[in-house]
Each structure stands twice: as C-alpha cells, then as structure tokens.
mmCIF file of C-alpha atoms and ligand atoms in Angstrom:
data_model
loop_
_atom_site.group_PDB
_atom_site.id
_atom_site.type_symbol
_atom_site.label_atom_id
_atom_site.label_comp_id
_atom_site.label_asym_id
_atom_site.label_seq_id
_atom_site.Cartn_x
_atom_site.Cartn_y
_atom_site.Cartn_z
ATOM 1 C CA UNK A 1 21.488 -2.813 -28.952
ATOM 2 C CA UNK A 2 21.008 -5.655 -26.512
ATOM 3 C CA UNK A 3 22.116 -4.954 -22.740
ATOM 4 C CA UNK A 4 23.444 -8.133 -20.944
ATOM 5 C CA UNK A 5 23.024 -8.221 -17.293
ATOM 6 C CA UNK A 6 24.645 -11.001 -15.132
ATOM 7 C CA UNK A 7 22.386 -11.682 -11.927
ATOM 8 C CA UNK A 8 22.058 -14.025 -9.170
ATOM 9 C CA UNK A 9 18.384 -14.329 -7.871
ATOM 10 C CA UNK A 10 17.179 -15.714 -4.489
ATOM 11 C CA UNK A 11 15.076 -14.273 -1.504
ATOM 12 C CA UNK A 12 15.751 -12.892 1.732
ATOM 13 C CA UNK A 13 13.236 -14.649 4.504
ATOM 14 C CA UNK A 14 10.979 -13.847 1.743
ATOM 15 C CA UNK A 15 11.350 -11.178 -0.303
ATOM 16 C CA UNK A 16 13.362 -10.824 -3.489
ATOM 17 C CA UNK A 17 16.880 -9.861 -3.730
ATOM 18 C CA UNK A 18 18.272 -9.383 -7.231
ATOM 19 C CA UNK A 19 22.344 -9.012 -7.440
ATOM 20 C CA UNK A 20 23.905 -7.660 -10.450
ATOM 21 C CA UNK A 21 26.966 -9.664 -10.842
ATOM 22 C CA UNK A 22 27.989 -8.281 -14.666
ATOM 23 C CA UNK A 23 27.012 -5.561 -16.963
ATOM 24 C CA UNK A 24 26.317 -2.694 -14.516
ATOM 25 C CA UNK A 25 27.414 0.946 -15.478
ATOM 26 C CA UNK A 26 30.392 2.357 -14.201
ATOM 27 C CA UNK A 27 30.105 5.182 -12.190
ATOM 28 C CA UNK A 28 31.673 8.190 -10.582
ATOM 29 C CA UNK A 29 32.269 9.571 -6.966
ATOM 30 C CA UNK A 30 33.902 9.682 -4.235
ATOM 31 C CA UNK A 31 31.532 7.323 -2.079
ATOM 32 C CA UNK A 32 29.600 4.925 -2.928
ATOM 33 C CA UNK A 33 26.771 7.754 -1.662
ATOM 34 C CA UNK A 34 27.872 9.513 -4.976
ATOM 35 C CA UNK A 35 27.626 6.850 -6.941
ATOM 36 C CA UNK A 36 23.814 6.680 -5.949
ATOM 37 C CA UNK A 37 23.622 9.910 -7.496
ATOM 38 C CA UNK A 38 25.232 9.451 -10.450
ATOM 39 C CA UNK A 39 23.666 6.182 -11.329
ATOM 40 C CA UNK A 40 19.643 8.000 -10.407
ATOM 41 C CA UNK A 41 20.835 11.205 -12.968
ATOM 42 C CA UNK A 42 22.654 9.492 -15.530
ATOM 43 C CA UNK A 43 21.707 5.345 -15.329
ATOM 44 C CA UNK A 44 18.258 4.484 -13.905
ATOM 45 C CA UNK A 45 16.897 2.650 -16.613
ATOM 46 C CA UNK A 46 19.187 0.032 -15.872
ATOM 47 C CA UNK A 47 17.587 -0.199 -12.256
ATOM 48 C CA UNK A 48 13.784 0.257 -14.139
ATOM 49 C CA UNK A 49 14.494 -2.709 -17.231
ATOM 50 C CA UNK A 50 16.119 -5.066 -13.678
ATOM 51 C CA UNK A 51 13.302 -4.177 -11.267
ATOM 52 C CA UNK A 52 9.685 -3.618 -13.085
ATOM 53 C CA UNK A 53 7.518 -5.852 -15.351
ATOM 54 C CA UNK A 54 8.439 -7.657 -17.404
ATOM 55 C CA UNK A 55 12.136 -8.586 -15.713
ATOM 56 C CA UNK A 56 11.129 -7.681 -12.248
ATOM 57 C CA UNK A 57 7.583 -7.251 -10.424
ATOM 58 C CA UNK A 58 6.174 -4.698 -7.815
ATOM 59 C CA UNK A 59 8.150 -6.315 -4.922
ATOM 60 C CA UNK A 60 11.312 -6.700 -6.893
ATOM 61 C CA UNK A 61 14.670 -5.099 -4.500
ATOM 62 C CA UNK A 62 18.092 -5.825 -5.362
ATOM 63 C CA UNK A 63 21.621 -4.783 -5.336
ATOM 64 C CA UNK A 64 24.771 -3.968 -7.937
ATOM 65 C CA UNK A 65 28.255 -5.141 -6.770
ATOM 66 C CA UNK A 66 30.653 -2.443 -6.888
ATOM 67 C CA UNK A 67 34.138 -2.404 -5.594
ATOM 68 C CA UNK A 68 34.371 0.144 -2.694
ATOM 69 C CA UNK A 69 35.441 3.199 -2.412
ATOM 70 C CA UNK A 70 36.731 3.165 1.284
ATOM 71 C CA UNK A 71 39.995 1.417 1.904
ATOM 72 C CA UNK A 72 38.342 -0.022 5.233
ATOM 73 C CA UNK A 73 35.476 -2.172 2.939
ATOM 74 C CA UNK A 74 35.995 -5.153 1.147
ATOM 75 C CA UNK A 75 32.874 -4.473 -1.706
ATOM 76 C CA UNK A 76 30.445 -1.719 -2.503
ATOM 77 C CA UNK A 77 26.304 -2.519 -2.735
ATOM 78 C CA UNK A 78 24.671 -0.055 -4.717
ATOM 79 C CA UNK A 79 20.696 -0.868 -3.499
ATOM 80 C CA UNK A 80 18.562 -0.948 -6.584
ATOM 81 C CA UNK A 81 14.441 -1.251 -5.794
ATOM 82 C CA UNK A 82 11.207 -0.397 -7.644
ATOM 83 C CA UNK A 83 10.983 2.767 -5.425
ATOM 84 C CA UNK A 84 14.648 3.905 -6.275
ATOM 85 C CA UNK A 85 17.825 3.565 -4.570
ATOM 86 C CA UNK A 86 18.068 3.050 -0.736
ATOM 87 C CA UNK A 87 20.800 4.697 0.924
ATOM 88 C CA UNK A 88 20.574 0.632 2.657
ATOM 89 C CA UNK A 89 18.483 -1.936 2.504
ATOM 90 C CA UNK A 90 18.971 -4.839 5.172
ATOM 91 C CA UNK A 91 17.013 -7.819 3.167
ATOM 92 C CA UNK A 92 19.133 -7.076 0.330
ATOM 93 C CA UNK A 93 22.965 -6.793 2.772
ATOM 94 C CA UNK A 94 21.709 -10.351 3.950
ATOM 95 C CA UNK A 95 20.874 -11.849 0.378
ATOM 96 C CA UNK A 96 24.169 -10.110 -1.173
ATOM 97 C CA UNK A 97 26.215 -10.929 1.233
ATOM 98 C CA UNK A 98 24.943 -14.587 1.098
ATOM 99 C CA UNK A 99 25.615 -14.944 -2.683
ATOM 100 C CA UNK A 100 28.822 -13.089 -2.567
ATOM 101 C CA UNK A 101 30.146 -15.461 -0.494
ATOM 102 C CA UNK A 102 28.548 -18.349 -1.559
ATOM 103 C CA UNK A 103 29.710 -17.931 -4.819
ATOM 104 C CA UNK A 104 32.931 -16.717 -4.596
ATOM 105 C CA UNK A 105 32.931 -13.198 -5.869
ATOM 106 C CA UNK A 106 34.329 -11.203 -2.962
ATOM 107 C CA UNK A 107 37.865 -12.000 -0.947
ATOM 108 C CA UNK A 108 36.948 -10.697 2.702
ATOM 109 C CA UNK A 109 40.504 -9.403 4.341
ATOM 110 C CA UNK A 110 38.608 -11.536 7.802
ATOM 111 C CA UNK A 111 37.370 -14.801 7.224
ATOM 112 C CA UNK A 112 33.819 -15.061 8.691
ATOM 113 C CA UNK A 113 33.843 -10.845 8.476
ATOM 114 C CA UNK A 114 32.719 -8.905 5.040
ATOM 115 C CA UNK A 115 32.947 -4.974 5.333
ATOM 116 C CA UNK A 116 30.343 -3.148 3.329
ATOM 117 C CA UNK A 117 30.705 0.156 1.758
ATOM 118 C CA UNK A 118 26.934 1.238 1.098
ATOM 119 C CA UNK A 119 25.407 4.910 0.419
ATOM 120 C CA UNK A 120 24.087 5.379 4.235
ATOM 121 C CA UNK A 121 28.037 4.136 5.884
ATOM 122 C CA UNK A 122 29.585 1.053 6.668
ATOM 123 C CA UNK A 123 27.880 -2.162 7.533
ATOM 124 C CA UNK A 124 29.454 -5.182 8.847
ATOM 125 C CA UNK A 125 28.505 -8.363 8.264
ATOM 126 C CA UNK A 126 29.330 -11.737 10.018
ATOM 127 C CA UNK A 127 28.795 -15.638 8.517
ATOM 128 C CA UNK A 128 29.884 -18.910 8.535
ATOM 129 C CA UNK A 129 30.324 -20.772 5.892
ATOM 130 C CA UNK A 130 29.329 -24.731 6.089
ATOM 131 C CA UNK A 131 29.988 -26.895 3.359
ATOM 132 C CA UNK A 132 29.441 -23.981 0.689
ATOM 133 C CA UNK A 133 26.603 -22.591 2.352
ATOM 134 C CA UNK A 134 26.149 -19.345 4.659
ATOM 135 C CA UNK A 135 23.622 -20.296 6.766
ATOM 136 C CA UNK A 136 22.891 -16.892 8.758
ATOM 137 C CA UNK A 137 24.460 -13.672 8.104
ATOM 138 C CA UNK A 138 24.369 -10.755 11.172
ATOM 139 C CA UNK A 139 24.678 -7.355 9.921
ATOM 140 C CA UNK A 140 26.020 -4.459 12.040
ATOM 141 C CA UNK A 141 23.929 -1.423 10.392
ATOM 142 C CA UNK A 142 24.303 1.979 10.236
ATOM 143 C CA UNK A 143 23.515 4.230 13.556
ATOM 144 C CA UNK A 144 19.878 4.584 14.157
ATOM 145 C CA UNK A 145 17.791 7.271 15.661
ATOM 146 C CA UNK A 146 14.390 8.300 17.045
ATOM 147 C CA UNK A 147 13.802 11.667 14.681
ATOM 148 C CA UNK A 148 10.564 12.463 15.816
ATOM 149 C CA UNK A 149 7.471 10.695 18.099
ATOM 150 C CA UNK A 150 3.748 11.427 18.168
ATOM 151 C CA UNK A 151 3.143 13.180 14.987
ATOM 152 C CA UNK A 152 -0.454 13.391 14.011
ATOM 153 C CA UNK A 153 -1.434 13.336 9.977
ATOM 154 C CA UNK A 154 -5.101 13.756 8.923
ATOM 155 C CA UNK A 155 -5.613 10.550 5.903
ATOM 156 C CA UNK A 156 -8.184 11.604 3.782
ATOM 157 C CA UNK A 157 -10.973 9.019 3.678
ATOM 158 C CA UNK A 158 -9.386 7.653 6.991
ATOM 159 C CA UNK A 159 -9.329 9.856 9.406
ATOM 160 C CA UNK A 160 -6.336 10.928 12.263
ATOM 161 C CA UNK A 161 -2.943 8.585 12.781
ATOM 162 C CA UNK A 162 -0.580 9.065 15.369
ATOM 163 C CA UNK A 163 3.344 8.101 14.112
ATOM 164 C CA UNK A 164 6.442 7.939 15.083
ATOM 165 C CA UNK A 165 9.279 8.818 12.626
ATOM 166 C CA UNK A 166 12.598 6.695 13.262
ATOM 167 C CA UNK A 167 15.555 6.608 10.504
ATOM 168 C CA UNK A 168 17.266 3.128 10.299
ATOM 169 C CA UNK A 169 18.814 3.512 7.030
ATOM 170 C CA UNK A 170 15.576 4.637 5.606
ATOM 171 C CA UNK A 171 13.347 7.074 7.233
ATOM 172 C CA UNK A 172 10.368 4.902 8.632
ATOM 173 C CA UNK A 173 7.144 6.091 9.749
ATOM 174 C CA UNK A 174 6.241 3.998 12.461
ATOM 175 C CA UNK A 175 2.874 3.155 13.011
ATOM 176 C CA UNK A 176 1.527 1.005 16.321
ATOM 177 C CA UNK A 177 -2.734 0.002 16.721
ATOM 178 C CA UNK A 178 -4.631 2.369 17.426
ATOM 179 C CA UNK A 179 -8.290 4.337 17.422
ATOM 180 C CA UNK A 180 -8.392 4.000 13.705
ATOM 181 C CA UNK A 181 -6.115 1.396 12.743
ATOM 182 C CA UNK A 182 -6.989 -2.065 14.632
ATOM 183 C CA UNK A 183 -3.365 -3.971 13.493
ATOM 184 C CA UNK A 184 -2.451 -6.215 10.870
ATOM 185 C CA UNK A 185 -5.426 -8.473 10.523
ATOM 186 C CA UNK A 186 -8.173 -5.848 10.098
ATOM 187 C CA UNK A 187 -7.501 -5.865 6.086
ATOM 188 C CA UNK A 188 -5.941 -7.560 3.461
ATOM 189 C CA UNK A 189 -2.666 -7.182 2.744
ATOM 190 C CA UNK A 190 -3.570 -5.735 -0.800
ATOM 191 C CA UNK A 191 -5.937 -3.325 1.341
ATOM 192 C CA UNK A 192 -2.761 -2.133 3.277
ATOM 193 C CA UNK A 193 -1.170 -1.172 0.551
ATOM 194 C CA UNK A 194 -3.690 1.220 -0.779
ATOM 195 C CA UNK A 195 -3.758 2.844 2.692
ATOM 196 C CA UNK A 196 -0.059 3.202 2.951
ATOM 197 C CA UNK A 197 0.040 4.676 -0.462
ATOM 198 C CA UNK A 198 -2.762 7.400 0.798
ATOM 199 C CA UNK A 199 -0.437 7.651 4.869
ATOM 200 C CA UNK A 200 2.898 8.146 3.007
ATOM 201 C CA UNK A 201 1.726 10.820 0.735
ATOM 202 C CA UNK A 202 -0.345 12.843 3.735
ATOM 203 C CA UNK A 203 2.906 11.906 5.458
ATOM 204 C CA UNK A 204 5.472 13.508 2.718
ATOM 205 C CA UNK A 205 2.971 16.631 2.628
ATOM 206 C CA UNK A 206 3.384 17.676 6.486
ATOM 207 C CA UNK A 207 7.496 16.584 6.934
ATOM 208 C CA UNK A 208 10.702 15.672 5.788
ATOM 209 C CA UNK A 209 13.407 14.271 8.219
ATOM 210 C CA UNK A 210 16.704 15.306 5.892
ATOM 211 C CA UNK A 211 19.538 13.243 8.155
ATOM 212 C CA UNK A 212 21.910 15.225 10.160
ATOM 213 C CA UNK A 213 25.096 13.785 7.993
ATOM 214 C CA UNK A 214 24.312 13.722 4.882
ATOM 215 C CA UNK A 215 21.343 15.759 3.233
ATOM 216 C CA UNK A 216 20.891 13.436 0.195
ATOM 217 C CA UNK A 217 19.200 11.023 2.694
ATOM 218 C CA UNK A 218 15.794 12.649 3.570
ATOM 219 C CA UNK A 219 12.004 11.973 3.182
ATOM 220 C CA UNK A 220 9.746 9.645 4.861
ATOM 221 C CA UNK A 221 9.893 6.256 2.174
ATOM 222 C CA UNK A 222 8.887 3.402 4.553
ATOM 223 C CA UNK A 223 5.623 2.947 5.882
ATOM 224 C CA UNK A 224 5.933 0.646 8.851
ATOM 225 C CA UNK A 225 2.856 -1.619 10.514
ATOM 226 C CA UNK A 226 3.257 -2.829 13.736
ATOM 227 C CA UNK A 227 1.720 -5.271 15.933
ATOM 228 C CA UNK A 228 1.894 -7.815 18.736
ATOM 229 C CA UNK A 229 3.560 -10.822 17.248
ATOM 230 C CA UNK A 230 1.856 -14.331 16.619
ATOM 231 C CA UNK A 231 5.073 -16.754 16.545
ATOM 232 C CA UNK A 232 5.658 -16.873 20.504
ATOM 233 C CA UNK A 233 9.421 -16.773 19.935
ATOM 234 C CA UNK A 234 8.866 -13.143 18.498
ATOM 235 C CA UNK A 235 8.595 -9.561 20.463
ATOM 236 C CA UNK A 236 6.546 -8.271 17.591
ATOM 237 C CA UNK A 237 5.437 -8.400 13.998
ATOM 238 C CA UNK A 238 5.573 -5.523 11.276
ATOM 239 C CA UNK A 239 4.590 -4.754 7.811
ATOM 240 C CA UNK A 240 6.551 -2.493 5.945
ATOM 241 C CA UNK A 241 4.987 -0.607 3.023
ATOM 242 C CA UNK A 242 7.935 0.504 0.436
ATOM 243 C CA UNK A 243 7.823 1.515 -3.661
ATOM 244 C CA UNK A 244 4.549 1.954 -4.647
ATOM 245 C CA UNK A 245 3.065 -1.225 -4.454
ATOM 246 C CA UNK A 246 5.138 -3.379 -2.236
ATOM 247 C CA UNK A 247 5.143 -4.742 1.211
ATOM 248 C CA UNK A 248 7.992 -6.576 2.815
ATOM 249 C CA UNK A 249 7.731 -9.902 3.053
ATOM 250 C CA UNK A 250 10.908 -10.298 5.273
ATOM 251 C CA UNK A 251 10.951 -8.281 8.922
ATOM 252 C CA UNK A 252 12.773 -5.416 6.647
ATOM 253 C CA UNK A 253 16.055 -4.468 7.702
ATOM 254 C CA UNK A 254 16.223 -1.393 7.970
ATOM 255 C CA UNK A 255 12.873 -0.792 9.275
ATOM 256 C CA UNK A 256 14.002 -3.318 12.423
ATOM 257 C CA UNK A 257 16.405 -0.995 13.308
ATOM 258 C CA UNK A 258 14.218 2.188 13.007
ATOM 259 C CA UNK A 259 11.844 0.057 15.464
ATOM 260 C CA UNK A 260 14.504 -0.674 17.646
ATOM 261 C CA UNK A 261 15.803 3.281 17.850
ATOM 262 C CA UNK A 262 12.301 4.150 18.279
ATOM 263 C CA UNK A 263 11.514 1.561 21.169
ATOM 264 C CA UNK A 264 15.007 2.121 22.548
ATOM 265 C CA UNK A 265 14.089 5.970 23.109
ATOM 266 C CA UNK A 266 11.202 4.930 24.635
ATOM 267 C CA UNK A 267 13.028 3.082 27.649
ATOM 268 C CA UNK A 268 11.144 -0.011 25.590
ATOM 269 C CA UNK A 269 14.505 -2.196 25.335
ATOM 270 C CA UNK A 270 17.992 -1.124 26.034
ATOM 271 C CA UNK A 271 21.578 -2.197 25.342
ATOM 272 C CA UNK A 272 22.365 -5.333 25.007
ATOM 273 C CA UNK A 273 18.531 -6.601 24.832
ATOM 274 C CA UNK A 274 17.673 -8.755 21.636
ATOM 275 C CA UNK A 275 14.467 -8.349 19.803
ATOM 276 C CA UNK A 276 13.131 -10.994 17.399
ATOM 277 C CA UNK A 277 11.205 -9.319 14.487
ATOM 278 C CA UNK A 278 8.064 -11.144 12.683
ATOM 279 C CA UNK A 279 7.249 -10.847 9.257
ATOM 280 C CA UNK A 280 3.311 -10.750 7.533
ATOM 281 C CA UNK A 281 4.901 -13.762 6.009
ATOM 282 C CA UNK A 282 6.002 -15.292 9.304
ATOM 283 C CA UNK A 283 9.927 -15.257 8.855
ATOM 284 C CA UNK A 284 11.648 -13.797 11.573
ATOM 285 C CA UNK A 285 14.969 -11.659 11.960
ATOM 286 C CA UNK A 286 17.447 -11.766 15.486
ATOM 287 C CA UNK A 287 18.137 -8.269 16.606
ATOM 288 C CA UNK A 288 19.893 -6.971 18.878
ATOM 289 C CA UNK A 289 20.880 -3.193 20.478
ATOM 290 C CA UNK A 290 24.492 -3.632 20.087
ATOM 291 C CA UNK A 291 25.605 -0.248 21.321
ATOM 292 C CA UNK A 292 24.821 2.921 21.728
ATOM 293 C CA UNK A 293 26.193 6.335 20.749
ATOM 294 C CA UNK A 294 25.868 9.700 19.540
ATOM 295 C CA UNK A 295 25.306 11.674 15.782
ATOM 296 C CA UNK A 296 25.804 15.117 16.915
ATOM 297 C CA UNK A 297 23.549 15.455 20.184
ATOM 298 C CA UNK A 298 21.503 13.084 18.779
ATOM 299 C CA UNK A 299 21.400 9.693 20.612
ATOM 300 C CA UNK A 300 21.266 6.824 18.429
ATOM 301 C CA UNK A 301 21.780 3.051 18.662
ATOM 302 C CA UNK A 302 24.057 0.949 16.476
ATOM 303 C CA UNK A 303 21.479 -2.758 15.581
ATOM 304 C CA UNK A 304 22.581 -6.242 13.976
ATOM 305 C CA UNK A 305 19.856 -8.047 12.094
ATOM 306 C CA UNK A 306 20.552 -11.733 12.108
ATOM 307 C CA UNK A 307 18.505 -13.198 8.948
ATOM 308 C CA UNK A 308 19.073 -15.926 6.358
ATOM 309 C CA UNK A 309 18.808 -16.035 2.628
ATOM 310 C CA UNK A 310 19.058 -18.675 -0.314
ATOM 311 C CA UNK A 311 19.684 -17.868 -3.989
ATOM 312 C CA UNK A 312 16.680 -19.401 -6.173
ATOM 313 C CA UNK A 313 18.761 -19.260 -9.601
ATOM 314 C CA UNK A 314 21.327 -17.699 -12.319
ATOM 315 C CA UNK A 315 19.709 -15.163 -14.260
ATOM 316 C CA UNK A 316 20.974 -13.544 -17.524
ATOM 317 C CA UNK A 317 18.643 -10.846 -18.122
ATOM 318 C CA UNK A 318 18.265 -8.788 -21.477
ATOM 319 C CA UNK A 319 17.584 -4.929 -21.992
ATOM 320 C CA UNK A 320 17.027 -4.491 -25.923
ATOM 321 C CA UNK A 321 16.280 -1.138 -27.180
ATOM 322 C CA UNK A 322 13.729 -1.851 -29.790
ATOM 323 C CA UNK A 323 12.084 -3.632 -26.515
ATOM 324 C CA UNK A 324 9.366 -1.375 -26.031
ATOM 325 C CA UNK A 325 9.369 -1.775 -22.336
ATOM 326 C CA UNK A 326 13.144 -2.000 -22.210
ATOM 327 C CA UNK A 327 12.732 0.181 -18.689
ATOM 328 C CA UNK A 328 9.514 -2.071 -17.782
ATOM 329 C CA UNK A 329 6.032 -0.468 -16.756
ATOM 330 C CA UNK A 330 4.023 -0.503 -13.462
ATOM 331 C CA UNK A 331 0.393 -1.566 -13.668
HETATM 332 O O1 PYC B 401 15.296 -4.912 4.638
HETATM 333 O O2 PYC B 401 15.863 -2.828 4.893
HETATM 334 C C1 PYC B 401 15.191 -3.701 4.354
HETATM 335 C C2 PYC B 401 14.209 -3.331 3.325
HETATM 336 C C3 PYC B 401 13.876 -2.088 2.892
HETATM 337 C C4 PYC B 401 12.895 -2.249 1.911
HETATM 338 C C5 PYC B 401 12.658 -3.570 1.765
HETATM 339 N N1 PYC B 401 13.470 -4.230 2.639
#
C-alpha cells in the first residue's frame, strides 16, 4: 500500500518546516494535547517516513494541520520533529502559520489574527498579508517560567557545567560561557552536537522538570548555547541542540522564550523590554516580554517571537510498505 502525504515545504529563518496539508491520520482526544498521544502510541511512523532519511534529514521539524479542538482556535498544529512531538515548536507556528495563510487553507474569525490550538495551550499569532505574502508573523506563546537556576552536571570526558533549566514550551537547559565551555566559536558546529548529545543525557540522568499543568510535558529536550551576539542589532546569540543530531538554525522559538523567563527572573529584562535573538546561522527573531503572570505560585512571563518564513515548494511525499525504509533510518 502506498501512503500519500500532501505537504508544503519552506524554512523558518533557516530551519525546515514541513506542513502536512493531506493524508494525516485522524485522531482522538479531547485536546489537541491528546491527540499528541494518540498519534506517538498508535501513528508515529507517519511522523518517522515525513521526518528521517530518505523523505526528511536530521534537522527535519514540521507540523500536521488539524482542526481544533477548542471553540476559541481557528486550527490545530500537531508538531511533528525527528526527536518526537513538541508540546510547541515556535519555528514551525511561524512557518505554518505563514503557509496557512498564504495559501488559503485556514479562515481566521480576525483578519490579521490566527488562534492556535497546540499540545502546550493557545498561541496567537499576528500577520499581514501584502500582495499574497505574510511578511512577518508575531506569535504570543504559551506562559514561560524559570524552573530551576544553577544546577551543576558532571559531563563525562568534559568535566562540570553550570545550567539553568527554563520551560518555554519545551524544557530548555540553558547554558551561558563559562570555565569549561568558552561560547559558540570554540568548536564546530558538528562538535557541538556531540557534546550536547553527551550534556542532555548527564542532564536527563540527574532531573526531570514535569510542568505544573500538565504532566505529559516533562524532561529536559533542548539543549540551549548561549552567547554574546555578533549582529549589533542583537542582545544575544544561541544554539539550540534538539533530536539527536540537530541544531537550530533559526533563534528557536521556544527556546527564546525559555531565555527570556530565565533572564526575566534574573532582573535581566523586564516587561515590556524587547530582546532580539541571533541565530548560529545569523537570522534573528523580535521578542518581546509581553506580560507577566502567574501558573500556580509560579511566576512566569507570557513572550511574542516576531520571525519570518517562506515556503521553498509543494511536496507530495510517498510512504510504500514494501519500502524498506518506509519509517526512514538515522545514520
Ligand atoms: O522554534 O521552538 C522552536 C524550535 C524547537 C525546536 C526547533 N525549533
């Protein structure tokens, strides 16, 4: 049996964004959070055959249109990446939203407004459309939160890191220069992603944030590099380590607003303040604190990520069974 999937590919400042227009499972729930379960127990080749070799690569991240679930949402993203399925993914909101609009396939109740249903809550997201084209999309994410600062983990081979751990849809450890870690430039990129493979596992053996509201979110996924920016227009730069082989090449999303709660709860920025993100590719995102609130007694801020995306081509991709890597394979 051949599998036909209807997708719309382009890039988000960078890196990939994959939305699954047609052929996606249907699936059951409540939220769209349930769907995320049922589509890991019961559908995940689908997100395997879309996202590794030889339909996808190592970087590959993208997103399944679903209609929502909430009657306050205008469409549903189910997040689909090599590592899994986010509870959100920024890069991908951006890149969806772009193509939804761009191409027609959503009706948003507020012109210039698109209310997204995705497994972490509700995101917001504002455009204009010119001609046809969104130029910029702001997203209104989830509520994020300092969980925990100044852990130490021992990295075999490595040595002591110091880390902060700050959820922004993701749980993100946070990592700034330091004793053994000189920033950004002191290795290859390819080298940075063996030593986040090595920090995220001693990280994942010593804690697991679980988040207050809903338990299915826990676990530290994200690695996150930081360092002092190079374009002058920026505050700072990252790298953010995700899958098993991947690193960002946008300013990541979700990890913006994890470095926003976590610099916010330092006194670093505070309401109101913007905070222009740098990628290891040089694209940047607009942030901004937009408010600030509570989850429980925890105090959390509520970040927009201003970013731009452009879809790079129509893509009708085949699963065949007698394909013997119909759910790809990882090198
Ligand atoms: O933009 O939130 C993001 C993201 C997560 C992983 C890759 N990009």
């Amino acid at each position: 049996m051949r599998h036909t999937f209807s997708c719309i590919d382009g890039h988000t400042c960078g890196n990939p964004c994959r939305v699954v227009t047609g052929g996606a499972p249907e699936l059951t729930g409540e939220s769209l959070a349930d769907f995320r379960q049922d589509f890991l127990q019961n559908h995940d080749w689908v997100r395997q055959g879309l996202m590794f070799e030889p339909r996808g690569h190592d970087v590959m991240s993208g997103v399944i249109l679903y209609p929502p679930t909430r009657s306050d949402c205008d469409i549903g993203y189910l997040f689909i990446e090599t590592s899994g399925c986010l509870p959100m993914c920024g890069h991908d909101t951006i890149g969806a939203t772009t193509y939804a609009i761009e191409e027609g396939l959503v009706s948003p109740r507020v012109p210039g407004k698109l209310a997204i249903e995705t497994p972490a809550g509700r995101v917001d997201a504002e455009y204009s459309l010119t001609e046809g084209h969104v130029e910029e999309v702001r997203i209104f994410n989830v509520a994020s939160y300092l969980h925990a600062s100044d852990l130490v983990v021992e990295v075999e081979g490595f040595g002591k890191l110091t880390f902060d751990i700050a959820y922004g849809g993701n749980f993100y450890a946070i990592i700034e220069p330091q004793e053994n870690w000189a920033g950004l430039d002191a290795q290859s990129p390819s080298e940075l992603v063996g030593l986040s493979q090595k920090v995220r596992k001693a990280i994942q053996e010593v804690t697991e944030p679980v988040h207050p509201e809903d338990s299915r979110i826990k676990g530290v996924s994200h690695v996150m590099w930081c360092d002092k920016a190079i374009n002058e227009k920026a505050d700072a730069r990252n790298a953010v380590f995700y899958g098993d082989k991947a690193i960002d090449r946008s300013p990541c999303g979700t990890g913006s607003s994890a470095r926003m709660a976590q610099l916010f709860a330092r006194g670093t920025l505070k309401c109101g303040d913007q905070f222009v993100h740098e990628s290891i590719i040089g694209t940047l995102y607009n942030c901004k604190v937009e408010s600030v609130g509570k989850i429980g007694e925890i105090l959390c801020i509520y970040p927009s990520i201003g970013g731009w995306s452009r879809i790079t081509g129509h893509n009708t991709i085949y699963i065949d069974d007698r394909d013997p890597f119909a759910h790809g394979f990882q090198l």
